[in-house]
Amino acid sequence: MSTLNETASSPRTARRLPATAAAEGSGAPLDAPHPELSYLLEVHNLSTDCIKTVSADGQLLSMNPNGQVVMQVDDFSTCQGSDWLSFWTGESRDLMLAAFEQARAGQPAQFTGYCPTMKGEPRWWDVTLAPLRGGPDQPVQDLLIVSRDVTDRVTLQRELETLNATLDSEVQRQTESLRRERQLLIQTNEELENITYAMSHDLLTPVRHLLSFARLARRVPDSDTQKRERYLQIIEDSASNLGRMIEGVLQFSRAGRLDLRPRPVNLNTLMLEVQRDLQAEQPGQAVDWQVPDLPTVHADARALRSILKVLCLNALKYSRNETNPTVQISANREPESWRIDVTDNGAGFDPEYSHKLFQLFQRLHHQNEYEGAGTGLAYVRRLVSRHGGQVSARGEKGVGATFSSTLPDLVIGTD
């Protein structure tokens, strides 16, 4: 293995270390074993850092013994005189070249970079470069380069950065989860208030009809069978309507307890199932279905099927009086979610009251025009909210309506 003494005796590197003023004054030869020189040689040979001398044009001149070990150099003569600059690649090379030019200009420089050993093992180094001059006013002839192996430090630092990034991502995920759960809790409280109001007001209306017309029917003379039949029909209709409202409340309540199992769901397959169901339930209604190729979304399949069925049934109901009833299904990509639109060309609604559509028992059309309990859209809203999404509606009287549901890529559910 090569040492400073050995490399200094070669023709290319026959430069002696500068003597001290005391040595020069005593007339001692420069290559004599001076105490300071011996100390420097001992530091050079015993240092666990890789200490090298490199020429101003980048030629590797010498390397201390421990440096050869850490760089996995079996025979220094095989790499002596090689281009030290070529050892560095990528981003580390840019850092090295900047530091090398600074040192060659006469100023010490430092950088941290990646350079594998001679056997290809990955290493990270803290590198210090210092200019070596032949004399006080002489140009820089060589560079003294000290490289300290900091692979463990860099590895730990990168692992820590990765861990921090993972923790940050998890914190963001948990924060988003808590935000959605809080939003769902707020909405649930609002829905409970709506249910309480509905129980005390909307559900009492058909009950009052039942009681009122039952009393009237009891007072009708036996001879007036036509009036009695009319009253009995009103009682029957009110009872049916009350039954639908109660069933809607129960369905709405079950939506809040549904065990969601999110997974990839092909919307094309799901829409075919919904169309088959609706055509079987309403065989006499002709409709122009406009369903382009739909994406795969992340959702609970049962819940999404119910959402689509309610929205499509709603579209069929309000467009049945049109000459050419049309129902269009589309999906539009939004940041981190899909928006599914169900559009019809039916009766539409006054957009001023669109905020009422997704509340229990809120109807914008009279029962005599379009039957229903006013619970379907509230049910849809609750299922979409359980997915972390939102619902909205756009419409115009006599033109049609579009009901939209967003399904986020990340669904909070129970797998």
mmCIF file of C-alpha atoms in Angstrom:
data_model
loop_
_atom_site.group_PDB
_atom_site.id
_atom_site.type_symbol
_atom_site.label_atom_id
_atom_site.label_comp_id
_atom_site.label_asym_id
_atom_site.label_seq_id
_atom_site.Cartn_x
_atom_site.Cartn_y
_atom_site.Cartn_z
ATOM 1 C CA MET A 1 0.000 0.000 0.000
ATOM 2 C CA SER A 2 1.206 3.463 -0.837
ATOM 3 C CA THR A 3 2.013 6.063 1.843
ATOM 4 C CA LEU A 4 2.938 9.714 1.632
ATOM 5 C CA ASN A 5 6.621 8.757 1.865
ATOM 6 C CA GLU A 6 6.251 6.365 -1.045
ATOM 7 C CA THR A 7 4.296 8.715 -3.266
ATOM 8 C CA ALA A 8 6.574 11.625 -2.513
ATOM 9 C CA SER A 9 9.511 9.709 -3.923
ATOM 10 C CA SER A 10 7.881 9.151 -7.300
ATOM 11 C CA PRO A 11 8.947 11.463 -10.175
ATOM 12 C CA ARG A 12 5.411 12.973 -10.519
ATOM 13 C CA THR A 13 4.965 13.696 -6.825
ATOM 14 C CA ALA A 14 8.493 14.516 -5.665
ATOM 15 C CA ARG A 15 7.222 17.409 -3.558
ATOM 16 C CA ARG A 16 8.315 17.476 0.059
ATOM 17 C CA LEU A 17 6.101 18.718 2.849
ATOM 18 C CA PRO A 18 7.134 22.268 3.853
ATOM 19 C CA ALA A 19 9.631 22.441 6.703
ATOM 20 C CA THR A 20 9.053 24.657 9.713
ATOM 21 C CA ALA A 21 11.041 27.833 10.283
ATOM 22 C CA ALA A 22 12.954 26.079 13.055
ATOM 23 C CA ALA A 23 14.004 23.287 10.735
ATOM 24 C CA GLU A 24 15.142 25.707 8.074
ATOM 25 C CA GLY A 25 17.076 27.741 10.641
ATOM 26 C CA SER A 26 18.919 24.686 11.937
ATOM 27 C CA GLY A 27 19.921 23.623 8.480
ATOM 28 C CA ALA A 28 18.204 20.226 8.877
ATOM 29 C CA PRO A 29 17.404 18.566 5.571
ATOM 30 C CA LEU A 30 13.722 18.723 4.534
ATOM 31 C CA ASP A 31 13.438 14.944 4.323
ATOM 32 C CA ALA A 32 14.800 14.459 7.841
ATOM 33 C CA PRO A 33 12.398 12.912 10.374
ATOM 34 C CA HIS A 34 11.326 16.236 11.907
ATOM 35 C CA PRO A 35 8.907 15.883 14.890
ATOM 36 C CA GLU A 36 6.131 17.911 13.235
ATOM 37 C CA LEU A 37 6.534 15.993 9.996
ATOM 38 C CA SER A 38 6.468 12.704 11.875
ATOM 39 C CA TYR A 39 3.299 13.804 13.627
ATOM 40 C CA LEU A 40 1.656 14.689 10.324
ATOM 41 C CA LEU A 41 2.699 11.363 8.831
ATOM 42 C CA GLU A 42 1.328 9.521 11.850
ATOM 43 C CA VAL A 43 -2.006 11.369 11.584
ATOM 44 C CA HIS A 44 -2.027 10.647 7.860
ATOM 45 C CA ASN A 45 -1.420 6.930 8.286
ATOM 46 C CA LEU A 46 -3.649 6.345 11.333
ATOM 47 C CA SER A 47 -6.658 8.474 10.334
ATOM 48 C CA THR A 48 -9.822 6.487 9.696
ATOM 49 C CA ASP A 49 -10.785 9.092 7.077
ATOM 50 C CA CYS A 50 -9.775 8.673 3.455
ATOM 51 C CA ILE A 51 -6.977 11.226 2.876
ATOM 52 C CA LYS A 52 -5.867 11.803 -0.698
ATOM 53 C CA THR A 53 -3.777 14.190 -2.721
ATOM 54 C CA VAL A 54 -5.114 15.061 -6.138
ATOM 55 C CA SER A 55 -3.455 17.172 -8.786
ATOM 56 C CA ALA A 56 -4.980 20.430 -9.962
ATOM 57 C CA ASP A 57 -6.263 18.630 -13.055
ATOM 58 C CA GLY A 58 -7.930 15.879 -11.000
ATOM 59 C CA GLN A 59 -5.277 13.110 -11.139
ATOM 60 C CA LEU A 60 -5.249 10.870 -8.033
ATOM 61 C CA LEU A 61 -1.715 10.997 -6.531
ATOM 62 C CA SER A 62 -1.847 9.365 -3.101
ATOM 63 C CA MET A 63 -4.149 7.780 -0.510
ATOM 64 C CA ASN A 64 -3.556 6.898 3.124
ATOM 65 C CA PRO A 65 -3.650 3.196 4.170
ATOM 66 C CA ASN A 66 -6.959 3.361 6.080
ATOM 67 C CA GLY A 67 -8.449 5.283 3.187
ATOM 68 C CA GLN A 68 -7.546 2.429 0.889
ATOM 69 C CA VAL A 69 -9.299 0.032 3.264
ATOM 70 C CA VAL A 70 -12.498 2.062 3.477
ATOM 71 C CA MET A 71 -12.493 2.609 -0.306
ATOM 72 C CA GLN A 72 -11.840 -1.143 -0.792
ATOM 73 C CA VAL A 73 -8.639 -0.589 -2.783
ATOM 74 C CA ASP A 74 -6.660 -3.834 -2.919
ATOM 75 C CA ASP A 75 -3.738 -2.395 -4.900
ATOM 76 C CA PHE A 76 -3.336 1.375 -5.015
ATOM 77 C CA SER A 77 -1.065 1.175 -8.042
ATOM 78 C CA THR A 78 -4.079 0.153 -10.137
ATOM 79 C CA CYS A 79 -5.877 3.443 -9.457
ATOM 80 C CA GLN A 80 -2.941 5.786 -8.878
ATOM 81 C CA GLY A 81 -2.927 8.432 -11.584
ATOM 82 C CA SER A 82 -6.595 7.842 -12.480
ATOM 83 C CA ASP A 83 -9.105 10.679 -12.908
ATOM 84 C CA TRP A 84 -10.540 11.253 -9.432
ATOM 85 C CA LEU A 85 -13.256 13.491 -10.882
ATOM 86 C CA SER A 86 -14.700 10.566 -12.831
ATOM 87 C CA PHE A 87 -15.527 8.728 -9.608
ATOM 88 C CA TRP A 88 -18.493 11.066 -9.002
ATOM 89 C CA THR A 89 -21.763 10.933 -10.936
ATOM 90 C CA GLY A 90 -25.248 12.444 -10.869
ATOM 91 C CA GLU A 91 -26.086 15.286 -8.499
ATOM 92 C CA SER A 92 -22.990 14.538 -6.407
ATOM 93 C CA ARG A 93 -20.761 15.271 -9.403
ATOM 94 C CA ASP A 94 -22.145 18.809 -9.698
ATOM 95 C CA LEU A 95 -21.455 19.424 -6.003
ATOM 96 C CA MET A 96 -17.966 17.961 -6.323
ATOM 97 C CA LEU A 97 -17.036 20.042 -9.388
ATOM 98 C CA ALA A 98 -18.144 23.246 -7.669
ATOM 99 C CA ALA A 99 -16.080 22.446 -4.575
ATOM 100 C CA PHE A 100 -13.095 21.326 -6.685
ATOM 101 C CA GLU A 101 -13.050 24.597 -8.636
ATOM 102 C CA GLN A 102 -13.255 26.578 -5.392
ATOM 103 C CA ALA A 103 -10.296 24.694 -3.915
ATOM 104 C CA ARG A 104 -8.295 24.967 -7.123
ATOM 105 C CA ALA A 105 -8.881 28.727 -6.942
ATOM 106 C CA GLY A 106 -7.202 28.724 -3.539
ATOM 107 C CA GLN A 107 -10.183 28.505 -1.138
ATOM 108 C CA PRO A 108 -11.022 25.486 1.046
ATOM 109 C CA ALA A 109 -14.342 23.835 0.145
ATOM 110 C CA GLN A 110 -16.717 21.184 1.455
ATOM 111 C CA PHE A 111 -19.591 19.087 0.146
ATOM 112 C CA THR A 112 -21.491 15.884 0.917
ATOM 113 C CA GLY A 113 -22.038 13.403 -1.882
ATOM 114 C CA TYR A 114 -22.446 9.824 -3.001
ATOM 115 C CA CYS A 115 -19.540 7.807 -4.402
ATOM 116 C CA PRO A 116 -19.325 3.998 -4.359
ATOM 117 C CA THR A 117 -16.176 2.145 -3.341
ATOM 118 C CA MET A 118 -13.845 0.568 -5.868
ATOM 119 C CA LYS A 119 -15.881 -2.637 -5.442
ATOM 120 C CA GLY A 120 -19.178 -0.853 -6.032
ATOM 121 C CA GLU A 121 -20.535 -0.710 -2.489
ATOM 122 C CA PRO A 122 -22.638 2.430 -1.886
ATOM 123 C CA ARG A 123 -21.051 5.122 0.271
ATOM 124 C CA TRP A 124 -21.870 8.687 1.284
ATOM 125 C CA TRP A 125 -19.021 11.067 2.153
ATOM 126 C CA ASP A 126 -18.418 14.387 3.851
ATOM 127 C CA VAL A 127 -15.584 15.761 1.715
ATOM 128 C CA THR A 128 -13.178 18.615 2.568
ATOM 129 C CA LEU A 129 -10.841 20.002 -0.111
ATOM 130 C CA ALA A 130 -7.818 22.185 0.715
ATOM 131 C CA PRO A 131 -5.369 23.767 -1.776
ATOM 132 C CA LEU A 132 -1.649 22.853 -1.586
ATOM 133 C CA ARG A 133 0.840 25.434 -2.875
ATOM 134 C CA GLY A 134 4.545 25.189 -3.584
ATOM 135 C CA GLY A 135 5.077 28.474 -1.723
ATOM 136 C CA PRO A 136 3.204 31.507 -0.314
ATOM 137 C CA ASP A 137 2.851 33.176 -3.692
ATOM 138 C CA GLN A 138 2.801 30.033 -5.806
ATOM 139 C CA PRO A 139 -0.260 28.758 -7.670
ATOM 140 C CA VAL A 140 -2.152 25.740 -6.376
ATOM 141 C CA GLN A 141 -0.323 22.612 -7.444
ATOM 142 C CA ASP A 142 -2.275 19.874 -5.691
ATOM 143 C CA LEU A 143 -5.351 19.459 -3.514
ATOM 144 C CA LEU A 144 -5.526 17.707 -0.169
ATOM 145 C CA ILE A 145 -8.883 15.891 0.044
ATOM 146 C CA VAL A 146 -10.250 14.353 3.228
ATOM 147 C CA SER A 147 -13.352 12.145 2.820
ATOM 148 C CA ARG A 148 -15.263 10.906 5.884
ATOM 149 C CA ASP A 149 -17.660 7.979 5.514
ATOM 150 C CA VAL A 150 -21.113 9.226 6.629
ATOM 151 C CA THR A 151 -23.170 6.455 5.022
ATOM 152 C CA ASP A 152 -24.787 5.438 8.319
ATOM 153 C CA ARG A 153 -25.736 9.038 9.077
ATOM 154 C CA VAL A 154 -27.206 9.656 5.625
ATOM 155 C CA THR A 155 -29.054 6.316 5.684
ATOM 156 C CA LEU A 156 -30.571 7.114 9.077
ATOM 157 C CA GLN A 157 -31.428 10.620 7.902
ATOM 158 C CA ARG A 158 -33.175 9.274 4.813
ATOM 159 C CA GLU A 159 -35.022 6.661 6.864
ATOM 160 C CA LEU A 160 -36.098 9.424 9.228
ATOM 161 C CA GLU A 161 -37.269 11.568 6.299
ATOM 162 C CA THR A 162 -39.202 8.600 4.906
ATOM 163 C CA LEU A 163 -40.728 7.948 8.326
ATOM 164 C CA ASN A 164 -41.640 11.612 8.696
ATOM 165 C CA ALA A 165 -43.211 11.621 5.241
ATOM 166 C CA THR A 166 -45.164 8.464 6.119
ATOM 167 C CA LEU A 167 -46.282 9.952 9.419
ATOM 168 C CA ASP A 168 -47.245 13.193 7.698
ATOM 169 C CA SER A 169 -49.263 11.270 5.133
ATOM 170 C CA GLU A 170 -50.956 9.258 7.878
ATOM 171 C CA VAL A 171 -51.720 12.409 9.868
ATOM 172 C CA GLN A 172 -53.269 13.976 6.774
ATOM 173 C CA ARG A 173 -55.286 10.826 6.130
ATOM 174 C CA GLN A 174 -56.492 10.666 9.720
ATOM 175 C CA THR A 175 -57.257 14.397 9.690
ATOM 176 C CA GLU A 176 -59.290 13.994 6.513
ATOM 177 C CA SER A 177 -61.031 10.987 8.036
ATOM 178 C CA LEU A 178 -61.892 12.977 11.171
ATOM 179 C CA ARG A 179 -63.068 15.901 9.038
ATOM 180 C CA ARG A 180 -65.403 13.661 7.081
ATOM 181 C CA GLU A 181 -66.648 11.932 10.214
ATOM 182 C CA ARG A 182 -67.279 15.315 11.825
ATOM 183 C CA GLN A 183 -69.113 16.452 8.705
ATOM 184 C CA LEU A 184 -71.148 13.236 8.780
ATOM 185 C CA LEU A 185 -71.921 13.734 12.473
ATOM 186 C CA ILE A 186 -73.105 17.295 11.854
ATOM 187 C CA GLN A 187 -75.256 16.098 8.973
ATOM 188 C CA THR A 188 -76.617 13.232 11.089
ATOM 189 C CA ASN A 189 -77.636 15.678 13.799
ATOM 190 C CA GLU A 190 -79.382 17.811 11.182
ATOM 191 C CA GLU A 191 -81.128 14.729 9.853
ATOM 192 C CA LEU A 192 -82.246 13.751 13.353
ATOM 193 C CA GLU A 193 -83.746 17.205 13.743
ATOM 194 C CA ASN A 194 -85.474 16.760 10.379
ATOM 195 C CA ILE A 195 -86.827 13.377 11.449
ATOM 196 C CA THR A 196 -88.096 14.860 14.716
ATOM 197 C CA TYR A 197 -89.821 17.644 12.784
ATOM 198 C CA ALA A 198 -91.209 15.168 10.275
ATOM 199 C CA MET A 199 -92.580 12.919 12.997
ATOM 200 C CA SER A 200 -94.283 15.836 14.704
ATOM 201 C CA HIS A 201 -95.604 17.558 11.550
ATOM 202 C CA ASP A 202 -95.428 15.690 8.232
ATOM 203 C CA LEU A 203 -96.479 12.289 9.560
ATOM 204 C CA LEU A 204 -99.388 13.815 11.444
ATOM 205 C CA THR A 205 -100.951 15.167 8.247
ATOM 206 C CA PRO A 206 -102.145 11.801 6.877
ATOM 207 C CA VAL A 207 -103.146 10.798 10.420
ATOM 208 C CA ARG A 208 -105.385 13.874 10.613
ATOM 209 C CA HIS A 209 -106.870 12.964 7.221
ATOM 210 C CA LEU A 210 -107.606 9.470 8.452
ATOM 211 C CA LEU A 211 -109.349 10.692 11.593
ATOM 212 C CA SER A 212 -111.196 13.521 9.881
ATOM 213 C CA PHE A 213 -112.611 11.523 6.976
ATOM 214 C CA ALA A 214 -113.342 8.534 9.189
ATOM 215 C CA ARG A 215 -115.609 10.797 11.256
ATOM 216 C CA LEU A 216 -117.199 12.186 8.097
ATOM 217 C CA ALA A 217 -117.767 8.724 6.703
ATOM 218 C CA ARG A 218 -119.473 7.674 9.916
ATOM 219 C CA ARG A 219 -121.955 10.561 9.573
ATOM 220 C CA VAL A 220 -122.866 9.873 5.949
ATOM 221 C CA PRO A 221 -126.436 8.510 5.583
ATOM 222 C CA ASP A 222 -126.698 4.921 4.447
ATOM 223 C CA SER A 223 -128.431 6.086 1.313
ATOM 224 C CA ASP A 224 -125.468 8.218 0.140
ATOM 225 C CA THR A 225 -123.111 5.408 -0.765
ATOM 226 C CA GLN A 226 -121.245 7.526 -3.305
ATOM 227 C CA LYS A 227 -120.085 10.051 -0.689
ATOM 228 C CA ARG A 228 -119.135 7.272 1.720
ATOM 229 C CA GLU A 229 -117.050 5.588 -0.998
ATOM 230 C CA ARG A 230 -115.299 8.883 -1.732
ATOM 231 C CA TYR A 231 -114.450 9.341 1.939
ATOM 232 C CA LEU A 232 -113.273 5.759 2.235
ATOM 233 C CA GLN A 233 -111.038 6.229 -0.825
ATOM 234 C CA ILE A 234 -109.457 9.322 0.770
ATOM 235 C CA ILE A 235 -108.894 7.303 3.959
ATOM 236 C CA GLU A 236 -107.306 4.516 1.946
ATOM 237 C CA ASP A 237 -105.038 6.936 0.049
ATOM 238 C CA SER A 238 -103.991 8.651 3.264
ATOM 239 C CA ALA A 239 -103.188 5.311 4.873
ATOM 240 C CA SER A 240 -101.126 4.282 1.844
ATOM 241 C CA ASN A 241 -99.279 7.580 1.888
ATOM 242 C CA LEU A 242 -98.635 7.230 5.626
ATOM 243 C CA GLY A 243 -97.288 3.727 5.031
ATOM 244 C CA ARG A 244 -94.921 4.982 2.328
ATOM 245 C CA MET A 245 -93.696 7.779 4.588
ATOM 246 C CA ILE A 246 -93.026 5.392 7.471
ATOM 247 C CA GLU A 247 -91.248 2.968 5.144
ATOM 248 C CA GLY A 248 -89.163 5.885 3.836
ATOM 249 C CA VAL A 249 -88.150 6.869 7.367
ATOM 250 C CA LEU A 250 -87.159 3.262 8.118
ATOM 251 C CA GLN A 251 -85.144 3.058 4.897
ATOM 252 C CA PHE A 252 -83.494 6.387 5.725
ATOM 253 C CA SER A 253 -82.612 5.103 9.193
ATOM 254 C CA ARG A 254 -81.164 1.858 7.813
ATOM 255 C CA ALA A 255 -78.913 3.881 5.468
ATOM 256 C CA GLY A 256 -77.191 5.362 8.514
ATOM 257 C CA ARG A 257 -76.372 1.897 9.889
ATOM 258 C CA LEU A 258 -75.361 0.256 6.608
ATOM 259 C CA ASP A 259 -71.997 -1.518 6.872
ATOM 260 C CA LEU A 260 -70.093 -0.048 3.924
ATOM 261 C CA ARG A 261 -67.618 -2.317 2.128
ATOM 262 C CA PRO A 262 -65.868 -0.088 -0.429
ATOM 263 C CA ARG A 263 -64.294 -1.787 -3.435
ATOM 264 C CA PRO A 264 -63.866 -1.110 -7.169
ATOM 265 C CA VAL A 265 -67.300 -1.120 -8.802
ATOM 266 C CA ASN A 266 -67.883 -1.128 -12.557
ATOM 267 C CA LEU A 267 -70.592 1.463 -13.220
ATOM 268 C CA ASN A 268 -71.474 -0.076 -16.602
ATOM 269 C CA THR A 269 -72.404 -3.391 -14.980
ATOM 270 C CA LEU A 270 -74.296 -1.682 -12.180
ATOM 271 C CA MET A 271 -76.318 0.492 -14.599
ATOM 272 C CA LEU A 272 -77.371 -2.550 -16.618
ATOM 273 C CA GLU A 273 -78.739 -4.113 -13.434
ATOM 274 C CA VAL A 274 -80.604 -0.910 -12.525
ATOM 275 C CA GLN A 275 -82.105 -0.602 -16.030
ATOM 276 C CA ARG A 276 -83.303 -4.220 -15.945
ATOM 277 C CA ASP A 277 -84.953 -3.663 -12.555
ATOM 278 C CA LEU A 278 -86.736 -0.474 -13.636
ATOM 279 C CA GLN A 279 -87.922 -1.954 -16.928
ATOM 280 C CA ALA A 280 -89.352 -4.930 -15.041
ATOM 281 C CA GLU A 281 -91.092 -2.669 -12.509
ATOM 282 C CA GLN A 282 -92.452 -0.285 -15.192
ATOM 283 C CA PRO A 283 -92.797 -2.386 -18.352
ATOM 284 C CA GLY A 284 -95.128 0.011 -20.159
ATOM 285 C CA GLN A 285 -92.916 3.120 -19.955
ATOM 286 C CA ALA A 286 -90.756 3.839 -22.988
ATOM 287 C CA VAL A 287 -87.582 5.815 -22.277
ATOM 288 C CA ASP A 288 -84.493 6.809 -24.224
ATOM 289 C CA TRP A 289 -81.530 5.726 -22.079
ATOM 290 C CA GLN A 290 -78.318 7.585 -22.884
ATOM 291 C CA VAL A 291 -75.521 5.790 -21.051
ATOM 292 C CA PRO A 292 -71.980 6.220 -22.437
ATOM 293 C CA ASP A 293 -69.063 4.098 -21.281
ATOM 294 C CA LEU A 294 -68.778 4.610 -17.523
ATOM 295 C CA PRO A 295 -65.715 4.263 -15.271
ATOM 296 C CA THR A 296 -64.946 2.006 -12.334
ATOM 297 C CA VAL A 297 -65.389 3.836 -9.036
ATOM 298 C CA HIS A 298 -64.582 3.039 -5.407
ATOM 299 C CA ALA A 299 -67.811 2.503 -3.471
ATOM 300 C CA ASP A 300 -70.038 0.043 -1.690
ATOM 301 C CA ALA A 301 -71.773 -1.850 -4.507
ATOM 302 C CA ARG A 302 -75.128 -2.259 -2.735
ATOM 303 C CA ALA A 303 -75.291 1.363 -1.667
ATOM 304 C CA LEU A 304 -74.282 2.665 -5.097
ATOM 305 C CA ARG A 305 -76.889 0.456 -6.756
ATOM 306 C CA SER A 306 -79.552 1.941 -4.458
ATOM 307 C CA ILE A 307 -78.345 5.479 -5.218
ATOM 308 C CA LEU A 308 -78.534 4.962 -8.975
ATOM 309 C CA LYS A 309 -81.894 3.219 -8.781
ATOM 310 C CA VAL A 310 -83.516 6.010 -6.741
ATOM 311 C CA LEU A 311 -82.120 8.738 -9.014
ATOM 312 C CA CYS A 312 -83.121 6.911 -12.208
ATOM 313 C CA LEU A 313 -86.590 6.126 -10.828
ATOM 314 C CA ASN A 314 -86.943 9.783 -9.956
ATOM 315 C CA ALA A 315 -85.914 10.764 -13.504
ATOM 316 C CA LEU A 316 -88.420 8.316 -15.033
ATOM 317 C CA LYS A 317 -91.243 9.609 -12.837
ATOM 318 C CA TYR A 318 -90.788 13.275 -13.674
ATOM 319 C CA SER A 319 -90.207 12.730 -17.414
ATOM 320 C CA ARG A 320 -93.052 10.253 -18.054
ATOM 321 C CA ASN A 321 -95.350 12.969 -19.437
ATOM 322 C CA GLU A 322 -92.825 14.016 -22.077
ATOM 323 C CA THR A 323 -93.213 12.982 -25.715
ATOM 324 C CA ASN A 324 -89.741 11.480 -25.760
ATOM 325 C CA PRO A 325 -88.655 10.872 -22.144
ATOM 326 C CA THR A 326 -84.866 10.784 -21.900
ATOM 327 C CA VAL A 327 -82.578 9.769 -19.031
ATOM 328 C CA GLN A 328 -78.864 10.407 -19.360
ATOM 329 C CA ILE A 329 -76.173 8.978 -17.069
ATOM 330 C CA SER A 330 -72.663 10.445 -17.125
ATOM 331 C CA ALA A 331 -69.521 10.404 -15.000
ATOM 332 C CA ASN A 332 -67.055 13.279 -14.796
ATOM 333 C CA ARG A 333 -63.605 13.181 -13.238
ATOM 334 C CA GLU A 334 -62.925 15.718 -10.493
ATOM 335 C CA PRO A 335 -59.894 16.106 -8.190
ATOM 336 C CA GLU A 336 -59.806 12.934 -6.045
ATOM 337 C CA SER A 337 -63.398 11.981 -6.873
ATOM 338 C CA TRP A 338 -65.922 11.044 -9.559
ATOM 339 C CA ARG A 339 -69.140 13.010 -10.092
ATOM 340 C CA ILE A 340 -72.071 10.954 -11.347
ATOM 341 C CA ASP A 341 -74.896 12.901 -13.034
ATOM 342 C CA VAL A 342 -78.424 11.645 -13.708
ATOM 343 C CA THR A 343 -80.232 14.006 -16.103
ATOM 344 C CA ASP A 344 -83.819 13.951 -17.355
ATOM 345 C CA ASN A 345 -85.907 16.160 -19.650
ATOM 346 C CA GLY A 346 -88.946 16.134 -17.415
ATOM 347 C CA ALA A 347 -90.873 18.581 -15.227
ATOM 348 C CA GLY A 348 -87.809 20.126 -13.593
ATOM 349 C CA PHE A 349 -88.151 22.424 -10.583
ATOM 350 C CA ASP A 350 -87.698 25.982 -9.426
ATOM 351 C CA PRO A 351 -83.932 26.291 -8.661
ATOM 352 C CA GLU A 352 -84.735 28.679 -5.810
ATOM 353 C CA TYR A 353 -85.941 25.704 -3.762
ATOM 354 C CA SER A 354 -83.269 23.168 -4.764
ATOM 355 C CA HIS A 355 -81.865 23.110 -1.193
ATOM 356 C CA LYS A 356 -85.086 21.461 0.035
ATOM 357 C CA LEU A 357 -84.953 18.510 -2.324
ATOM 358 C CA PHE A 358 -82.672 16.324 -0.195
ATOM 359 C CA GLN A 359 -84.609 16.796 3.060
ATOM 360 C CA LEU A 360 -87.146 14.306 4.367
ATOM 361 C CA PHE A 361 -90.704 14.807 3.113
ATOM 362 C CA GLN A 362 -89.788 17.966 1.182
ATOM 363 C CA ARG A 363 -91.555 17.931 -2.191
ATOM 364 C CA LEU A 364 -91.691 20.612 -4.881
ATOM 365 C CA HIS A 365 -94.623 18.964 -6.729
ATOM 366 C CA HIS A 366 -98.074 18.153 -5.421
ATOM 367 C CA GLN A 367 -98.943 14.571 -4.532
ATOM 368 C CA ASN A 368 -101.719 14.614 -7.144
ATOM 369 C CA GLU A 369 -99.185 15.364 -9.896
ATOM 370 C CA TYR A 370 -96.389 12.983 -8.947
ATOM 371 C CA GLU A 371 -96.772 10.326 -6.288
ATOM 372 C CA GLY A 372 -94.126 9.722 -3.644
ATOM 373 C CA ALA A 373 -93.343 10.085 0.029
ATOM 374 C CA GLY A 374 -90.518 12.612 -0.344
ATOM 375 C CA THR A 375 -87.877 10.332 1.189
ATOM 376 C CA GLY A 376 -85.914 9.013 -1.812
ATOM 377 C CA LEU A 377 -83.524 11.951 -2.289
ATOM 378 C CA ALA A 378 -82.891 12.215 1.470
ATOM 379 C CA TYR A 379 -81.987 8.518 1.364
ATOM 380 C CA VAL A 380 -79.588 9.178 -1.530
ATOM 381 C CA ARG A 381 -77.974 12.057 0.319
ATOM 382 C CA ARG A 382 -77.365 9.915 3.383
ATOM 383 C CA LEU A 383 -75.755 7.081 1.392
ATOM 384 C CA VAL A 384 -73.550 9.494 -0.564
ATOM 385 C CA SER A 385 -72.535 11.232 2.666
ATOM 386 C CA ARG A 386 -71.570 7.875 4.148
ATOM 387 C CA HIS A 387 -69.099 7.603 1.270
ATOM 388 C CA GLY A 388 -67.666 11.024 2.081
ATOM 389 C CA GLY A 389 -69.311 12.592 -0.973
ATOM 390 C CA GLN A 390 -71.875 15.312 -1.611
ATOM 391 C CA VAL A 391 -75.120 15.688 -3.559
ATOM 392 C CA SER A 392 -76.474 18.601 -5.556
ATOM 393 C CA ALA A 393 -79.275 19.354 -8.005
ATOM 394 C CA ARG A 394 -79.783 21.684 -10.962
ATOM 395 C CA GLY A 395 -83.075 22.208 -12.713
ATOM 396 C CA GLU A 396 -85.480 24.459 -14.534
ATOM 397 C CA LYS A 397 -89.237 24.240 -14.657
ATOM 398 C CA GLY A 398 -90.460 22.418 -17.742
ATOM 399 C CA VAL A 399 -86.924 21.751 -18.985
ATOM 400 C CA GLY A 400 -85.582 18.975 -16.773
ATOM 401 C CA ALA A 401 -83.221 18.334 -13.898
ATOM 402 C CA THR A 402 -79.770 16.962 -13.119
ATOM 403 C CA PHE A 403 -78.976 15.243 -9.830
ATOM 404 C CA SER A 404 -75.265 14.872 -9.023
ATOM 405 C CA SER A 405 -73.431 12.654 -6.543
ATOM 406 C CA THR A 406 -69.689 12.748 -5.873
ATOM 407 C CA LEU A 407 -67.794 9.626 -4.852
ATOM 408 C CA PRO A 408 -64.293 10.267 -3.474
ATOM 409 C CA ASP A 409 -61.398 7.976 -4.368
ATOM 410 C CA LEU A 410 -60.906 7.310 -0.645
ATOM 411 C CA VAL A 411 -64.084 6.014 0.983
ATOM 412 C CA ILE A 412 -64.369 5.758 4.755
ATOM 413 C CA GLY A 413 -66.000 2.416 5.359
ATOM 414 C CA THR A 414 -65.617 -0.957 7.028
ATOM 415 C CA ASP A 415 -63.723 -3.568 5.061
#
